[in-house]
Coordinates of C-alpha atoms in Angstrom, one line a residue:
Chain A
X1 CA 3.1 30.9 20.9
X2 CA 6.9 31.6 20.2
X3 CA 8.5 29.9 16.7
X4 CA 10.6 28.5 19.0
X5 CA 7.6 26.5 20.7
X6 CA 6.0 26.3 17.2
X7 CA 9.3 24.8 16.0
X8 CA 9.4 22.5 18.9
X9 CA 6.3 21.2 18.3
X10 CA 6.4 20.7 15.1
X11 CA 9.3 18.7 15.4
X12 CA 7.8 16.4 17.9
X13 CA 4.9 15.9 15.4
X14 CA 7.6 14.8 12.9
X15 CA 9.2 12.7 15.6
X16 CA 6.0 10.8 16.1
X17 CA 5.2 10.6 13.2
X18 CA 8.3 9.0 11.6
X19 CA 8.4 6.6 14.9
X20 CA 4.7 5.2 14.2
X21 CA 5.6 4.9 10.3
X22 CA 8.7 2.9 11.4
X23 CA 6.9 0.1 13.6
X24 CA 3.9 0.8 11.3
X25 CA 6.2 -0.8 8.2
X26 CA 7.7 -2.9 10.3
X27 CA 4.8 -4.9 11.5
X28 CA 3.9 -4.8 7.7
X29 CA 6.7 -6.8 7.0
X30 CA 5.8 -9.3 9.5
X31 CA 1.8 -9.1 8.9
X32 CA 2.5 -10.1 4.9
X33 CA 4.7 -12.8 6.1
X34 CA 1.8 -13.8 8.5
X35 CA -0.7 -13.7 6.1
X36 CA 1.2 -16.0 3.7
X37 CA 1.9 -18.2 6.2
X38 CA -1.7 -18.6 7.0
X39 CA -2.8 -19.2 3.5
X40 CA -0.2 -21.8 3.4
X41 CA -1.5 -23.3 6.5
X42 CA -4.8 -23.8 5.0
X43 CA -3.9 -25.4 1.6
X44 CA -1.3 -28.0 4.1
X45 CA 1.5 -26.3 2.5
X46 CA 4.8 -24.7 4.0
X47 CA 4.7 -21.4 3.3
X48 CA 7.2 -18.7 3.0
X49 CA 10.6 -21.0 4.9
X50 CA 13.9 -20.5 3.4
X51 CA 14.9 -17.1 4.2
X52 CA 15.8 -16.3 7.7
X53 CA 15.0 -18.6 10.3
X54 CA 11.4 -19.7 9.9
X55 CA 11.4 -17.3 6.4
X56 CA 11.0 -14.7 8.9
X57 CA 12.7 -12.2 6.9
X58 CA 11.3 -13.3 3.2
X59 CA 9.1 -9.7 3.5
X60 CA 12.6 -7.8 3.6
X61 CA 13.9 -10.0 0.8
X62 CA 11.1 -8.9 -1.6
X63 CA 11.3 -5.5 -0.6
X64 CA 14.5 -5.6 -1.7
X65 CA 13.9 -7.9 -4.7
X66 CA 11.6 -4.7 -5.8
X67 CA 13.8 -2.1 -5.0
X68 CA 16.4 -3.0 -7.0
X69 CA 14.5 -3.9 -10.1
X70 CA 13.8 -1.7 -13.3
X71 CA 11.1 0.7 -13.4
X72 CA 9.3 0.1 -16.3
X73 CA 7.0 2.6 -17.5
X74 CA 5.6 1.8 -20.8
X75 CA 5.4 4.1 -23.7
X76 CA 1.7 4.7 -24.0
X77 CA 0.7 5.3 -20.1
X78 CA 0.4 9.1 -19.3
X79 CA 3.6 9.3 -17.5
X80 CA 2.7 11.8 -14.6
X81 CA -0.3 9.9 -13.3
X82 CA 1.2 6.3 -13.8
X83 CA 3.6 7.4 -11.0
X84 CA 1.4 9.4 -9.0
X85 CA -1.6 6.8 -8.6
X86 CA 0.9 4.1 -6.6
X87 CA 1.8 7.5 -4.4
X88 CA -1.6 8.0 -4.2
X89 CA -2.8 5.3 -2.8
X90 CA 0.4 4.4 -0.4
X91 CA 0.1 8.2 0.9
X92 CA -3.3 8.0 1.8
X93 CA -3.4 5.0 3.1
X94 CA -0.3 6.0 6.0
X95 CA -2.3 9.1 6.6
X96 CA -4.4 7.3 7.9
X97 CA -3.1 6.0 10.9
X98 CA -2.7 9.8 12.2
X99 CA -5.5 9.6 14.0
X100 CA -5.1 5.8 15.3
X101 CA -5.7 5.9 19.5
X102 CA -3.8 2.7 19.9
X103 CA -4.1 3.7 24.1
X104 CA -5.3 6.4 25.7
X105 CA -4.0 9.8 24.1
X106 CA -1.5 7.8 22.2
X107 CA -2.8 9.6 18.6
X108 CA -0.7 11.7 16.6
X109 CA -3.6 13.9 16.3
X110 CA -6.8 13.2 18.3
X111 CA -9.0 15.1 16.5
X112 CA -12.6 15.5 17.3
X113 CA -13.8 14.0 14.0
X114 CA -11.6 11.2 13.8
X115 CA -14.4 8.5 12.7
X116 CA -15.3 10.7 9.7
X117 CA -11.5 11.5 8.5
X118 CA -11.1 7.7 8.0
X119 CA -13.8 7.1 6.5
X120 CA -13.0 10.4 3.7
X121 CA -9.4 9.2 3.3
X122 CA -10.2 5.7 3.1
X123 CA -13.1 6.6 0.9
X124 CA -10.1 8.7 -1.4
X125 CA -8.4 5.6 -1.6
X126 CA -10.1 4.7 -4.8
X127 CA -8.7 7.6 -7.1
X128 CA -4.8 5.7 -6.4
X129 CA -6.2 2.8 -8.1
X130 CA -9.2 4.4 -10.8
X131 CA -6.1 6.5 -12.0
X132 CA -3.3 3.7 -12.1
X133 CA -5.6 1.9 -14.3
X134 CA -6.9 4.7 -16.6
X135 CA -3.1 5.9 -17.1
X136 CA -1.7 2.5 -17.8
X137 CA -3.7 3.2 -21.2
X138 CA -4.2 -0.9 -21.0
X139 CA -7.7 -2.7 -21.4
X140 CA -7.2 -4.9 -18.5
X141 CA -6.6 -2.0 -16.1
X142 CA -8.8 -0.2 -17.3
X143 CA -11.5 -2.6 -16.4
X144 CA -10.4 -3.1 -13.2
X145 CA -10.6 0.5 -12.5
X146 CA -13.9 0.7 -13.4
X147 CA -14.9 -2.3 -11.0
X148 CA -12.9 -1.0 -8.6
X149 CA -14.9 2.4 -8.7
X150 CA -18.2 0.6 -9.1
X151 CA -17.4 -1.7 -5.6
X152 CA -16.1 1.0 -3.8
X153 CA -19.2 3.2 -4.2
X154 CA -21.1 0.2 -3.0
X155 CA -19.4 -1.0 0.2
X156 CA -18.8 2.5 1.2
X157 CA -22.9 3.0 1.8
X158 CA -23.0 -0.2 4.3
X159 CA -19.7 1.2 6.3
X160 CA -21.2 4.4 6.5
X161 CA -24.3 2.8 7.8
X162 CA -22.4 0.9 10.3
X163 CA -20.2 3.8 11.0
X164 CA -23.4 5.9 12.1
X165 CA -25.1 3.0 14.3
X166 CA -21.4 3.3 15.9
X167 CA -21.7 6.4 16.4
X168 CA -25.7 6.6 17.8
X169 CA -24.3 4.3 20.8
X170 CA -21.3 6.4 21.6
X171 CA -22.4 10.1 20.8
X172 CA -19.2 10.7 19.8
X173 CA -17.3 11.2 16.3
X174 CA -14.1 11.4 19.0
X175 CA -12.2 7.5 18.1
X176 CA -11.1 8.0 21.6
X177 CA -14.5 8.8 23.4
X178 CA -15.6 5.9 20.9
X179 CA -13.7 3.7 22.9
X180 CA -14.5 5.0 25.9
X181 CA -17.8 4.6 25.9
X182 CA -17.1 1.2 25.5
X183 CA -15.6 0.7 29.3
X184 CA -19.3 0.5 30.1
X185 CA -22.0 -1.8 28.6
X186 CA -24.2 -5.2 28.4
X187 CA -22.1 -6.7 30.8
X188 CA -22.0 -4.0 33.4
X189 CA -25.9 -3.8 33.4
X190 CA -25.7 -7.4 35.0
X191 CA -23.3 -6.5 37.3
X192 CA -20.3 -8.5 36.1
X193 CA -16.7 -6.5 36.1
X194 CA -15.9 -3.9 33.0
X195 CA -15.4 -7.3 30.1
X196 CA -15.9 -7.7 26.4
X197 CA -19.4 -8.3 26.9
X198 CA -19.1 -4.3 27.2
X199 CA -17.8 -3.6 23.7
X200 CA -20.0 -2.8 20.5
X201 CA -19.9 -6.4 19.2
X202 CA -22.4 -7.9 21.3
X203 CA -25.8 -5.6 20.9
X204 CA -24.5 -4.5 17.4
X205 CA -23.5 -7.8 16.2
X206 CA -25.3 -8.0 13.0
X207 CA -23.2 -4.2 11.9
X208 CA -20.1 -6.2 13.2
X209 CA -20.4 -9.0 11.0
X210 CA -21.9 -6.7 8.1
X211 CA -18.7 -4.2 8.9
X212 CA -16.0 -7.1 8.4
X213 CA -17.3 -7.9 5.2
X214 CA -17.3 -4.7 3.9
X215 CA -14.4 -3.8 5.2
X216 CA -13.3 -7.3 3.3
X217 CA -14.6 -5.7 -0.1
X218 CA -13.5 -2.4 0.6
X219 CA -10.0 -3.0 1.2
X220 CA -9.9 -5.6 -1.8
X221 CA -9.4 -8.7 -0.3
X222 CA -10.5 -12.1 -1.5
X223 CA -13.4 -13.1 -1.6
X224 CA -14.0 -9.5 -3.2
X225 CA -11.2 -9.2 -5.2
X226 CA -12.2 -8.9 -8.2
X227 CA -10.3 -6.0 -9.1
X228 CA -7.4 -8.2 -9.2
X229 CA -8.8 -11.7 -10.3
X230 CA -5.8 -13.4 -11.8
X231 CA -8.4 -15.4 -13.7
X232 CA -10.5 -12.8 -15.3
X233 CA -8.3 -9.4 -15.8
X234 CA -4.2 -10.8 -15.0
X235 CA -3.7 -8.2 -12.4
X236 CA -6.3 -5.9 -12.0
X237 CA -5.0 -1.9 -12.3
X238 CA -1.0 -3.6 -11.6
X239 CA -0.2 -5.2 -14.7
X240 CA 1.7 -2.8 -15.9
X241 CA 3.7 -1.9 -12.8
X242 CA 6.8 -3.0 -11.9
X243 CA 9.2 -2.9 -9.4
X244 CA 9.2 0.2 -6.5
X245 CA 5.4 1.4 -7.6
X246 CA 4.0 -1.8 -7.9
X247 CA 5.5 -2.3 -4.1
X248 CA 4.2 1.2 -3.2
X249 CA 0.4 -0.4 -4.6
X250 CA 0.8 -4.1 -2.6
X251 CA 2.2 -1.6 0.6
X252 CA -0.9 0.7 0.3
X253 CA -3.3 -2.2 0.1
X254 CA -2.0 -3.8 3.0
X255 CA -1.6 -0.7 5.2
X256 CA -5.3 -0.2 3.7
X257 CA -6.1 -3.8 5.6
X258 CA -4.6 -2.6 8.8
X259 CA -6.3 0.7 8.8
X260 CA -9.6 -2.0 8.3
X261 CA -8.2 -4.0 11.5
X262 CA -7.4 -1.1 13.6
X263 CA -11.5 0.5 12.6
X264 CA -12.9 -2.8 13.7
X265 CA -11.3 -3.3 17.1
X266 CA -12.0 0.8 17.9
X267 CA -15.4 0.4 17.0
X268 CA -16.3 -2.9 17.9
X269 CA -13.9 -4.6 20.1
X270 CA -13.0 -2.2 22.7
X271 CA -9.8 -0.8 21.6
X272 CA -7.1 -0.7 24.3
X273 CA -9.6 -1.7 26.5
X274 CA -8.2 -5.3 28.6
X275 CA -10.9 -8.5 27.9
X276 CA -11.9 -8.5 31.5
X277 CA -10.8 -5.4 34.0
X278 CA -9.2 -7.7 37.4
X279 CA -5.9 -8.2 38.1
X280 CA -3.7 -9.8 35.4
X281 CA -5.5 -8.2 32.6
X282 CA -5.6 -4.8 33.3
X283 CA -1.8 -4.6 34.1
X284 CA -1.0 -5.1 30.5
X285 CA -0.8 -2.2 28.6
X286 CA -2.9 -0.9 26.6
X287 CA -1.4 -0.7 23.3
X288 CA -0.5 -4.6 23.8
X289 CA -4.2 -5.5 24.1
X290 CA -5.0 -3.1 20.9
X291 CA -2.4 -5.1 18.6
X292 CA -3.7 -8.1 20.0
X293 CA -7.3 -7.5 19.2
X294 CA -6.1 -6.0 15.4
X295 CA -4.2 -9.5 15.2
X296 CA -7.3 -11.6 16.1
X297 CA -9.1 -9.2 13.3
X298 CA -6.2 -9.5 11.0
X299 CA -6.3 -13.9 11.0
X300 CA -10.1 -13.4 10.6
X301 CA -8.8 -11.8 7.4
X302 CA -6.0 -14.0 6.6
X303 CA -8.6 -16.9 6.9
X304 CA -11.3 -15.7 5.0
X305 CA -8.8 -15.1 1.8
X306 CA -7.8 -19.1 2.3
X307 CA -11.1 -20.8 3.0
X308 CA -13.6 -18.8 0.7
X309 CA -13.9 -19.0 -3.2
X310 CA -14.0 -15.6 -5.1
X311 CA -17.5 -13.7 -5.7
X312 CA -18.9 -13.0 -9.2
X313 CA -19.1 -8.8 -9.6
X314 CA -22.9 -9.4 -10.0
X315 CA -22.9 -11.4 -6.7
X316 CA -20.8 -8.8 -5.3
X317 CA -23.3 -6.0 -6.3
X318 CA -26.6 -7.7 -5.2
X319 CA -24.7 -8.4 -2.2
X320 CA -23.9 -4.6 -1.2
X321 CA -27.2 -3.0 -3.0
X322 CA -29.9 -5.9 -2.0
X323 CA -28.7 -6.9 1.3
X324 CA -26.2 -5.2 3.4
X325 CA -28.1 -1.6 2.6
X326 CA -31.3 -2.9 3.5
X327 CA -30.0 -4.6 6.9
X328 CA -27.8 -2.0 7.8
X329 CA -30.3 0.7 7.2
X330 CA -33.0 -1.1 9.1
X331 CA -30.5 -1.4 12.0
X332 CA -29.7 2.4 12.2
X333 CA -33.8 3.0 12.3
X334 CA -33.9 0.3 14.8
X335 CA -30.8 1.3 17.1
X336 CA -31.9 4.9 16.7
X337 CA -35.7 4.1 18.1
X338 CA -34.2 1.9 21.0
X339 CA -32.2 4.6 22.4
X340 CA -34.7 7.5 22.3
X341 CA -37.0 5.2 23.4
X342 CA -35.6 3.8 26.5
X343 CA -33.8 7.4 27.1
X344 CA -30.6 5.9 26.6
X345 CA -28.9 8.3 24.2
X346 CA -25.8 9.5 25.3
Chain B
X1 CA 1.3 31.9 10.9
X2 CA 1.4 28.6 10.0
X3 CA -2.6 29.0 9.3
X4 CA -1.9 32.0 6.7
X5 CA 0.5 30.3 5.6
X6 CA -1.8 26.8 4.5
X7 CA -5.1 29.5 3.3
X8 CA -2.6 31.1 0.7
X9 CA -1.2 27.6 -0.3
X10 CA -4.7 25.9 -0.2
X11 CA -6.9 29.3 -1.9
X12 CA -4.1 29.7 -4.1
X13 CA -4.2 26.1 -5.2
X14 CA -8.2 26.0 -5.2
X15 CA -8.3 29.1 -8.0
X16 CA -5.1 27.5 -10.0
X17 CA -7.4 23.9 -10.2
X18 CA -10.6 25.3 -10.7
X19 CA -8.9 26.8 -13.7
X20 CA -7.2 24.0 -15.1
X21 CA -10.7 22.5 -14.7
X22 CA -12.2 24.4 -17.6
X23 CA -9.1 25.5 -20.0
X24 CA -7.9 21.6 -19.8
X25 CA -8.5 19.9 -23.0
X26 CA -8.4 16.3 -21.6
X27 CA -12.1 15.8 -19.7
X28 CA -10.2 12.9 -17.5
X29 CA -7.0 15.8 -16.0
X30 CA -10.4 18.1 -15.6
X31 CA -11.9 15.8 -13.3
X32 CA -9.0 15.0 -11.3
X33 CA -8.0 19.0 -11.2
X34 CA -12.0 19.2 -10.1
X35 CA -10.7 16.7 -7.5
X36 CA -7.7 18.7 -6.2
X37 CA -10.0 21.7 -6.4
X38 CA -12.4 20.1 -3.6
X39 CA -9.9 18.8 -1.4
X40 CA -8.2 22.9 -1.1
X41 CA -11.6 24.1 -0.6
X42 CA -12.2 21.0 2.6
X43 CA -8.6 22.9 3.2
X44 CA -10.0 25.6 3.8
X45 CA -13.3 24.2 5.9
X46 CA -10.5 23.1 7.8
X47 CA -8.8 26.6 8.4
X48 CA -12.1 28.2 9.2
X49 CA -13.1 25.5 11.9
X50 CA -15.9 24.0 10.3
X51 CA -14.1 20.1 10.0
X52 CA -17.7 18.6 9.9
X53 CA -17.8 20.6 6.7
X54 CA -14.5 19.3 5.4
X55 CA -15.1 15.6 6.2
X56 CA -18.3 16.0 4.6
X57 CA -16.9 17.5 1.4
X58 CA -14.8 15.0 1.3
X59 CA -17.1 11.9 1.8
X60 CA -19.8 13.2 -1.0
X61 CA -18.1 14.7 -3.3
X62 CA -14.6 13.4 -4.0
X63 CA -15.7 10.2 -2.5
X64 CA -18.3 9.2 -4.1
X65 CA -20.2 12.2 -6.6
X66 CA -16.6 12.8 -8.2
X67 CA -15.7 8.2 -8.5
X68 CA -18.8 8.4 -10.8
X69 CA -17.9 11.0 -12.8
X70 CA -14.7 9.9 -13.4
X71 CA -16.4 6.0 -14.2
X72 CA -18.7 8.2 -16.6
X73 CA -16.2 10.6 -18.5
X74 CA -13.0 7.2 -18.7
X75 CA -15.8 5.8 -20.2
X76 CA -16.4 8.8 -23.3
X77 CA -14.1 8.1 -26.2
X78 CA -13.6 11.8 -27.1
X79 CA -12.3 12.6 -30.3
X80 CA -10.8 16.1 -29.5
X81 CA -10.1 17.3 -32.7
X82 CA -14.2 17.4 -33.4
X83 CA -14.5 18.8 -30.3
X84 CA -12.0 21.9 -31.0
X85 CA -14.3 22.9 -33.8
X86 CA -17.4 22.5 -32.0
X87 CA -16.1 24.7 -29.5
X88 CA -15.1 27.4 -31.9
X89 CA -18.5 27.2 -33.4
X90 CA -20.2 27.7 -30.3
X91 CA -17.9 29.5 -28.5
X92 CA -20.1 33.3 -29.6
X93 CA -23.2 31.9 -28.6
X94 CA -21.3 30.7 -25.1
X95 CA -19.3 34.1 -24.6
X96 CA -23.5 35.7 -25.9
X97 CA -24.8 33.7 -22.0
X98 CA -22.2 34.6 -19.7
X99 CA -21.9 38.0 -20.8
X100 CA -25.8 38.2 -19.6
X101 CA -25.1 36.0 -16.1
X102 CA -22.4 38.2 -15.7
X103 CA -24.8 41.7 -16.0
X104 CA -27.3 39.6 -14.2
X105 CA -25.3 39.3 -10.9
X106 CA -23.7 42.5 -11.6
X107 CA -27.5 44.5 -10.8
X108 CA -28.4 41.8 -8.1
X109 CA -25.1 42.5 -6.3
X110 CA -26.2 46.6 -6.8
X111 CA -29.4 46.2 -5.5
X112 CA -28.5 44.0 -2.7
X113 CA -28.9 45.0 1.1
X114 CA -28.1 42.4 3.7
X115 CA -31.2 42.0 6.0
X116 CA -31.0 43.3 9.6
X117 CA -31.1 40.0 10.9
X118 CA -28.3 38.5 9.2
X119 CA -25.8 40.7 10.8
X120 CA -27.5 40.1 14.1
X121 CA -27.3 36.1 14.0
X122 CA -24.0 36.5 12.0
X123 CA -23.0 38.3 15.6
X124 CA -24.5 36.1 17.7
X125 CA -22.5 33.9 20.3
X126 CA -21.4 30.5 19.6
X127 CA -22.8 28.2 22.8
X128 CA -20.3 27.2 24.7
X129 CA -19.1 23.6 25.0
X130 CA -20.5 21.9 21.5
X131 CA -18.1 21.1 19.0
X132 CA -19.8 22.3 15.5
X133 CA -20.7 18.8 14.6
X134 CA -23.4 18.9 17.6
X135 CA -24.1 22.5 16.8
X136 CA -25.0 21.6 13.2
X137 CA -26.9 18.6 14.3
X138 CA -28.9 20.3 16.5
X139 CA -29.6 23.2 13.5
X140 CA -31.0 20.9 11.1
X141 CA -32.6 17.9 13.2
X142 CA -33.9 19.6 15.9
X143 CA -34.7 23.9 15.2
X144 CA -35.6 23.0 11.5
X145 CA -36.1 19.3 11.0
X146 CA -39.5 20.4 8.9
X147 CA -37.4 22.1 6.5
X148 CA -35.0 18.6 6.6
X149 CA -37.8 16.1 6.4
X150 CA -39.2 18.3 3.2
X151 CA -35.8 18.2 1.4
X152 CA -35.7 14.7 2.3
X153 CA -39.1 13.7 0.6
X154 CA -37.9 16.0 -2.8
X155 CA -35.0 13.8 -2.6
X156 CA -36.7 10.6 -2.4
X157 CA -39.2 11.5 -5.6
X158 CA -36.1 12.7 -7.1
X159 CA -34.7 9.2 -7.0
X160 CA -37.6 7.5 -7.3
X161 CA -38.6 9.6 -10.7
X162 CA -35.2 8.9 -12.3
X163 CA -35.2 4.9 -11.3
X164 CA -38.9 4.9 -13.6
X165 CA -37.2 6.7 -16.0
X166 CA -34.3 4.7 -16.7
X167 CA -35.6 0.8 -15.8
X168 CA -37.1 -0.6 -18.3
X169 CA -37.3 -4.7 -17.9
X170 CA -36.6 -6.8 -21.3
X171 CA -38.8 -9.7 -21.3
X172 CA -37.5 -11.3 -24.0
X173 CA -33.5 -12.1 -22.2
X174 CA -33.2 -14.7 -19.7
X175 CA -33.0 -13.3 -16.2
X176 CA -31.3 -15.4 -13.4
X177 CA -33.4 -16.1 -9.9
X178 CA -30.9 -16.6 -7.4
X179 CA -34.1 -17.6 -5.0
X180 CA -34.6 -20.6 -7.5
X181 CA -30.9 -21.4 -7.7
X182 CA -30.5 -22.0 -4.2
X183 CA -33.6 -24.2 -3.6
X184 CA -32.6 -26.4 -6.2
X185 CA -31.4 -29.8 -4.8
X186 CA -29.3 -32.5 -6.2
X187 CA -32.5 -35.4 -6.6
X188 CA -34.2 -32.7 -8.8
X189 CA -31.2 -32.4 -10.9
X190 CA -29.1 -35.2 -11.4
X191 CA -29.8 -38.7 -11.9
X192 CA -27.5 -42.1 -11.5
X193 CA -28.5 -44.5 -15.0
X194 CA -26.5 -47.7 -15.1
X195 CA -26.1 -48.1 -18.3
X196 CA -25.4 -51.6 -19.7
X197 CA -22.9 -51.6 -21.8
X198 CA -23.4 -51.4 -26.3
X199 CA -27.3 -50.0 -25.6
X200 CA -27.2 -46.5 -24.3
X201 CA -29.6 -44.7 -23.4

């Protein structure tokens, strides 16, 4: 290959890239704005409604409102890592959607590992928030960082676990395959049209409910976020932040909770896949169906932050160690038997 | 080009981490060095084709061996001028051992020959078709899986031995039964008294 066409390509890698960041940030905006709005909805309240027509643009607003604030670092925090850990985590988490398929060959790179790059990076996630508390040099952080280490160790064995039942049914660690092998399933065996009675949800329901509550814990949403209880450590690993890194934290957690949303509809709702394959459905696009599904995924999370009171840690640990490893283990052994049994491994 | 390019960057980062791991005075900037150390060498995994490799790197060791250490060693209050003299005390005794690893693998690395067959399966042609993933998978579960089940079992007395070793139940503090908790019911607990008024109960 010529630098020219090395050049070239290289540049429509950056092209890409910066487009998907652009809607990516975008939709963040709206999703926060969503997920207040939601929450409001619950406790009969009005929500987020004085900027912008419907407070539509109250995201922007705060974004501003941060940007233009101070920067206060305090005076005891080891200055180099108190900045890096908010770059940390924001950083990884956008790397994340590299290897998105939101449609068929519409990743930046579709790489033939996919599954297990999101599940290292979003495993790495951690160290933006163990060393944002550690280098805040503050008790409160520092707790936090510790729990946060503690329940991310935990939740990552059952999404492993689930990831690898995944990954028995599709014979693939491709996303894209993963998806594909979806076109054809339960529903097809009994003759009906290629539906959502195809996708992973139905014969591996138990690792799809197991999955959204992990992916609840891991991504540090209420009920499991106790890393941030306002009533036991202030603010978790943030309390010292302020302004454009404490944004860069709330941004990386929330692009965190998308990267969750986008994982569940790939592995367990079909991705781009239309609900039922006959004539008004399958001449949407793709990508339209796969932010409608992470939307559905998304008020699942919205909801669950409203409706259900915060976990103790000790609850959150015999929950993780005493029950989600045991099922989700049992369902590998059991999903692994089935297919070599009735010959069905792919 | 752009692949010699990222091994100097990520080799050349590995050696400068792995350094700063051991001269670093502060154990917490050692760890997180340690951690910059493992993602250049997943780098390099990468580079050399093996991704199973890298993602795998990644997963155990900075993501999970490497969140423990670090819960372990924010957790040491180190005083580091006691340590400084320590170090100087035993720093004879320390230079005394590596001096003799370092003749050690000096005569192994004289006397060694590489057998015939590693050349011959070091040569041999990659099958066609497999990413290394499946290749891998079909090393250790299938042509070996003895050798995987008997790791496996060291593994599990491994665990097993350091759970016996480290549990040991109090009797004497109050331990909660979530089992009991849940089966209690409001008759067994609580009580309506109408209590007339200037008698109690």
């Amino acid at each position: 290959m010529s630098g020219w066409d090395t050049a070239m390509m290289l540049l429509w890698i950056a092209f890409k890239s910066v487009l998907l960041l652009v809607i990516l940030l975008v939709a963040l905006a709206m999703l926060i704005y969503v997920d207040r709005k939601v929450w409001a909805a619950v406790q009969m309240r009005r929500g987020p409604n004085v900027v912008g027509p419907l407070g539509l643009l109250q995201s922007f607003a705060d974004l501003l409102k941060f940007v233009l604030k101070e920067v206060v670092v305090p005076d005891a925090t080891n200055k180099g890592l108190f900045i890096a850990a908010p770059l940390i985590t924001t950083i990884l988490a956008l790397s994340t959607w590299a290897v998105i398929p939101v449609n068929e060959g519409w990743a930046i790179a579709d790489i033939n590992v996919g599954i297990l790059y999101l599940f290292a990076i979003s495993s790495l996630m951690v160290y933006g928030t163990i060393i944002g508390g550690w280098a805040s040099n503050s008790k409160y952080p520092f707790l936090a960082s510790l729990r946060e280490a503690a329940q991310m160790v935990s939740y990552e064995v059952s999404i492993g676990f689930v990831i690898i039942t995944v990954l028995l049914a599709a014979g693939s660690l491709n996303l894209t395959e993963i998806v594909l092998t979806q076109k054809d399933g339960l529903g097809t065996m009994l003759g009906l049209p290629n539906s959502f009675l195809d996708w992973y949800w139905l014969p591996l329901f138990p690792m799809f409910i197991i999955f959204f509550i992990s992916a609840l814990a891991e991504t540090q949403r209420p009920p499991f976020d106790l890393i941030e209880a306002e009533s036991e450590l202030v603010a978790g690993h943030m309390v010292e932040y302020s302004s454009t890194p404490y944004l860069l934290f709330m941004l990386g957690e929330y692009v965190a909770i998308t990267l969750m949303c986008a994982m569940t509809t790939i592995l367990f709702l079909g991705g781009w896949l239309p609900i039922i394959d006959v004539a008004p459905f399958n001449w949407i696009p793709g990508v339209v169906w796969f932010t409608l599904k992470a939307l559905l995924v998304f008020f699942m999370f919205a909801l669950v932050k409203a409706f259900v009171p915060r976990y103790r840690f000790d609850q959150l640990m015999r929950l993780g160690w005493k029950v989600f490893l045991p099922i989700s283990l049992f369902y590998v052994a059991l999903v692994a038997g089935w297919l070599v049994a009735f010959d069905m491994a792919p | 080009m752009i692949v010699q390019v990222f091994f100097w960057l990520f080799a050349t980062l590995l050696i400068v981490s792995a350094l700063l791991v051991i001269t670093l005075r502060n154990p917490v900037h050692a760890v997180l060095f340690l951690i910059l150390a493992f993602f250049n060498g997943a780098g390099l995994f990468l580079l050399a084709g093996a991704e199973f490799l890298a993602m795998t790197l990644l997963i155990v060791y900075v993501g999970a061996v490497l969140v423990l250490f670090l819960f372990i060693i924010m957790m040491l209050d180190v005083d580091f001028d006691e340590l400084r003299a320590r170090f100087s005390r035993a720093a004879p005794l320390g230079l005394l051992v590596g001096g003799v690893l370092v003749a050690e693998l000096v005569f192994v690395f004289m006397a060694w020959q590489p057998s015939p067959m590693a050349e011959k399966l070091r040569a041999a042609p990659v099958a066609e078709g497999i990413t290394n993933t499946e290749a891998l998978g079909r090393i250790i579960y299938t042509d070996h899986v003895f050798f995987f089940q008997m790791a496996g079992m060291i593994l599990l007395v491994a665990m097993v031995g350091a759970i016996v070793l480290s549990l040991h139940h109090r009797k004497d503090v109050k331990r909660q039964d979530v089992a009991k908790q849940v089966a209690r019911q409001r008759k067994d607990a609580v009580r309506l008294v109408d209590v007339k008024p200037g008698q109690g109960l």
